[in-house]
Amino acid sequence: MAFDDEWSRIRTETTTTRLDHPDAQRLTAVMTRLHRLLTLTGPGGLTDAQVAALCGVAKPDREEFTAWLGALNDQLRKATA
């Protein structure tokens, strides 16, 4: 299942959960670091095996996951500005 499809499913199947501002800011910091690790090449970045473990699938679409994470992080950062 594509990450965008999964995100849509989660949004429609769950109730709204309140995320306090400090928690949202902390989450954006974590997501920013994760996004950076996904885009780094070489020994400083995440390996394909690590990305697979994060995504919970054997062969994740790294580019899609990276783009999804970046877009979600941008939305959350704007919401907490």
Short mmCIF file of C-alpha atoms in Angstrom, two decimals:
data_model
loop_
_atom_site.label_atom_id
_atom_site.label_comp_id
_atom_site.label_asym_id
_atom_site.label_seq_id
_atom_site.Cartn_x
_atom_site.Cartn_y
_atom_site.Cartn_z
CA MET A 1 0.00 0.00 0.00
CA ALA A 2 1.34 3.43 -0.86
CA PHE A 3 2.13 5.76 2.03
CA ASP A 4 -0.35 8.37 0.78
CA ASP A 5 -3.09 5.72 0.70
CA GLU A 6 -2.12 4.50 4.16
CA TRP A 7 -2.16 8.06 5.53
CA SER A 8 -5.63 8.66 4.04
CA ARG A 9 -6.88 5.43 5.58
CA ILE A 10 -5.51 6.34 9.00
CA ARG A 11 -7.03 9.83 8.85
CA THR A 12 -10.48 8.46 8.00
CA GLU A 13 -10.46 5.52 10.41
CA THR A 14 -9.27 7.24 13.55
CA THR A 15 -10.73 9.90 15.75
CA THR A 16 -9.04 13.23 16.20
CA THR A 17 -6.26 13.14 18.75
CA ARG A 18 -5.00 16.27 20.42
CA LEU A 19 -1.30 16.91 20.12
CA ASP A 20 0.04 19.56 22.47
CA HIS A 21 2.19 22.28 20.92
CA PRO A 22 5.46 21.20 22.62
CA ASP A 23 4.87 17.61 21.50
CA ALA A 24 4.17 18.75 17.94
CA GLN A 25 7.37 20.79 17.91
CA ARG A 26 9.34 17.84 19.23
CA LEU A 27 7.78 15.57 16.60
CA THR A 28 8.75 17.99 13.81
CA ALA A 29 12.33 17.99 15.10
CA VAL A 30 12.42 14.17 15.02
CA MET A 31 10.85 14.09 11.56
CA THR A 32 13.35 16.66 10.29
CA ARG A 33 16.25 14.53 11.52
CA LEU A 34 14.73 11.38 10.04
CA HIS A 35 14.18 13.12 6.70
CA ARG A 36 17.82 14.23 6.70
CA LEU A 37 18.97 10.66 7.38
CA LEU A 38 16.81 9.40 4.53
CA THR A 39 18.32 11.86 2.06
CA LEU A 40 21.96 11.42 3.08
CA THR A 41 24.06 9.10 0.99
CA GLY A 42 26.96 7.10 2.32
CA PRO A 43 27.73 5.98 5.85
CA GLY A 44 25.85 8.87 7.50
CA GLY A 45 22.47 7.98 6.02
CA LEU A 46 20.01 5.18 6.62
CA THR A 47 20.60 1.88 4.87
CA ASP A 48 17.91 0.21 2.77
CA ALA A 49 17.52 -2.39 5.53
CA GLN A 50 16.90 0.34 8.10
CA VAL A 51 14.32 2.01 5.84
CA ALA A 52 12.62 -1.36 5.35
CA ALA A 53 12.44 -1.80 9.13
CA LEU A 54 10.96 1.69 9.57
CA CYS A 55 8.35 1.07 6.87
CA GLY A 56 7.56 -2.47 7.95
CA VAL A 57 7.89 -3.85 4.42
CA ALA A 58 10.64 -5.81 2.69
CA LYS A 59 11.11 -3.44 -0.26
CA PRO A 60 9.89 0.06 0.60
CA ASP A 61 9.74 2.87 -1.92
CA ARG A 62 12.41 5.03 -0.30
CA GLU A 63 11.68 8.06 -2.48
CA GLU A 64 7.96 7.92 -1.76
CA PHE A 65 8.54 7.49 1.98
CA THR A 66 11.01 10.39 2.00
CA ALA A 67 8.61 12.65 0.09
CA TRP A 68 5.67 11.64 2.31
CA LEU A 69 7.66 12.29 5.48
CA GLY A 70 8.85 15.67 4.19
CA ALA A 71 5.33 16.75 3.20
CA LEU A 72 3.85 15.63 6.51
CA ASN A 73 6.62 17.39 8.40
CA ASP A 74 6.00 20.60 6.43
CA GLN A 75 2.29 20.47 7.29
CA LEU A 76 2.98 19.89 10.97
CA ARG A 77 5.63 22.62 11.09
CA LYS A 78 3.20 25.13 9.51
CA ALA A 79 0.49 24.12 11.97
CA THR A 80 2.80 24.75 14.93
CA ALA A 81 4.26 28.05 13.70
#
